[in-house]
Coordinates of C-alpha atoms in Angstrom, one line a residue:
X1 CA 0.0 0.0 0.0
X2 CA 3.0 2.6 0.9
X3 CA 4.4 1.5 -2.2
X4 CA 1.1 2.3 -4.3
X5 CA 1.0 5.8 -2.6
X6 CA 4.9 6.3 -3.1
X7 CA 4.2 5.8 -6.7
X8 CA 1.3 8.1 -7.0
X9 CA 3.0 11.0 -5.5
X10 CA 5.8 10.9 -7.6
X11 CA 3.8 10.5 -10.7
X12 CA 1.7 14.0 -9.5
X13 CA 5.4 15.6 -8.6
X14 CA 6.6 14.0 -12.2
X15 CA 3.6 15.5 -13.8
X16 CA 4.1 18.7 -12.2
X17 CA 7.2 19.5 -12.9
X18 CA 8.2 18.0 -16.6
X19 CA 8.1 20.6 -19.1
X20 CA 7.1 18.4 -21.9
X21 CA 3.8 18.0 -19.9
X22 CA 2.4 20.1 -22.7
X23 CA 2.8 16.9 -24.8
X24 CA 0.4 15.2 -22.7
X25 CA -2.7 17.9 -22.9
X26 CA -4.3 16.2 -26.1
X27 CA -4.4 13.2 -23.8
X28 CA -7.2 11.9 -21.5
X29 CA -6.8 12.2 -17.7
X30 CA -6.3 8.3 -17.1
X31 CA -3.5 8.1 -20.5
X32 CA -1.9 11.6 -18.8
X33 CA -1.6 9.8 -15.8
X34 CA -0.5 6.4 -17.2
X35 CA 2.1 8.2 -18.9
X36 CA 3.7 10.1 -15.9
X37 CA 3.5 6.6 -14.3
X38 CA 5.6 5.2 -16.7
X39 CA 7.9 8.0 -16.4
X40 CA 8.1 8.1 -13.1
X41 CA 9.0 4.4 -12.8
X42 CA 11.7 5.0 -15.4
X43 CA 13.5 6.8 -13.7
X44 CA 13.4 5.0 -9.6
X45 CA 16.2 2.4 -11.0
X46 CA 19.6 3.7 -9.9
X47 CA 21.6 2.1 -13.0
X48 CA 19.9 5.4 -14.5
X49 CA 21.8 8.1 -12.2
X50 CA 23.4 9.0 -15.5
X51 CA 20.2 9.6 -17.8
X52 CA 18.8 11.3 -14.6
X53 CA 21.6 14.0 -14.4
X54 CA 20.7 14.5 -18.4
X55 CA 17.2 15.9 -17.5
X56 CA 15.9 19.3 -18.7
X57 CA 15.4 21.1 -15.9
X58 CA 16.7 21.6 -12.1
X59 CA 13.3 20.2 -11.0
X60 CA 13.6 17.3 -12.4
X61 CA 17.1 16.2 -11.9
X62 CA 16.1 16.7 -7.6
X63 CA 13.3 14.9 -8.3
X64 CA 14.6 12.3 -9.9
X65 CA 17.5 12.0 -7.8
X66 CA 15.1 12.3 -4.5
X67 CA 13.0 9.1 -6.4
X68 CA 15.9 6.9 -6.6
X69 CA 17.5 7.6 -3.3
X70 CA 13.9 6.8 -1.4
X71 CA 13.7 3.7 -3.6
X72 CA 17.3 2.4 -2.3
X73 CA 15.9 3.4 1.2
X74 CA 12.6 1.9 0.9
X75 CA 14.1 -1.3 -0.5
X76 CA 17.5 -1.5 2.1
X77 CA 14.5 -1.3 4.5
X78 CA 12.5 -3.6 3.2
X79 CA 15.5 -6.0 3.0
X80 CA 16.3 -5.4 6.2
X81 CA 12.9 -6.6 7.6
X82 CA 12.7 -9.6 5.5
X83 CA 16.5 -10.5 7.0
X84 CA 15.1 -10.1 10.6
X85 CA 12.2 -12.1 10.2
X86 CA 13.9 -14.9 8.3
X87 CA 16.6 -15.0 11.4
X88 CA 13.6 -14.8 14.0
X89 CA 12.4 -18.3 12.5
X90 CA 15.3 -20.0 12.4
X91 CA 16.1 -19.0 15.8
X92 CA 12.8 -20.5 17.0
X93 CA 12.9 -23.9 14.9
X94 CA 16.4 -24.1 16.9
X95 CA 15.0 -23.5 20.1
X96 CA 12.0 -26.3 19.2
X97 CA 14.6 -28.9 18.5

């Protein structure tokens, strides 16, 4: 659910503050949104650090940049509950034995 949300905001901020929005005006509400969606999942991957920094605009460099370091903090956090619970269980199958 966090996840979903996360996504939604940065597709608004995406929408918000790319200048080729205009491109998207002739489009329907649900394609304009699809669109910044796709966008805005583009550009979470850190491999793309490089194409990010190649942005237009000062906007969307920090936003881009802000994208991909919450990602790598969402997912080292999510890694790091998945690691806790997995040692939680072996710890009580040892302690059943």
């Amino acid at each position: 659910l966090m996840c979903t949300f996360f996504l939604h905001v940065l597709t608004c901020a995406w929408f918000a503050v790319n200048p080729s929005s205009s491109d998207l005006h002739g489009m329907s509400t649900l394609d304009q949104y699809r669109k910044s969606a796709e966008l805005t999942l583009s550009r979470l991957h850190p491999s793309r650090t490089f194409e990010n920094m190649q942005l237009e605009t000062q906007m969307e460099r920090l936003l881009a940049v802000l994208a991909t370091g919450l990602a790598l903090l969402g997912g080292s956090i999510f890694t790091s509950i998945v690691t806790n619970d997995i040692s939680d269980i072996r710890r009580v199958r040892r302690m059943q034995k």
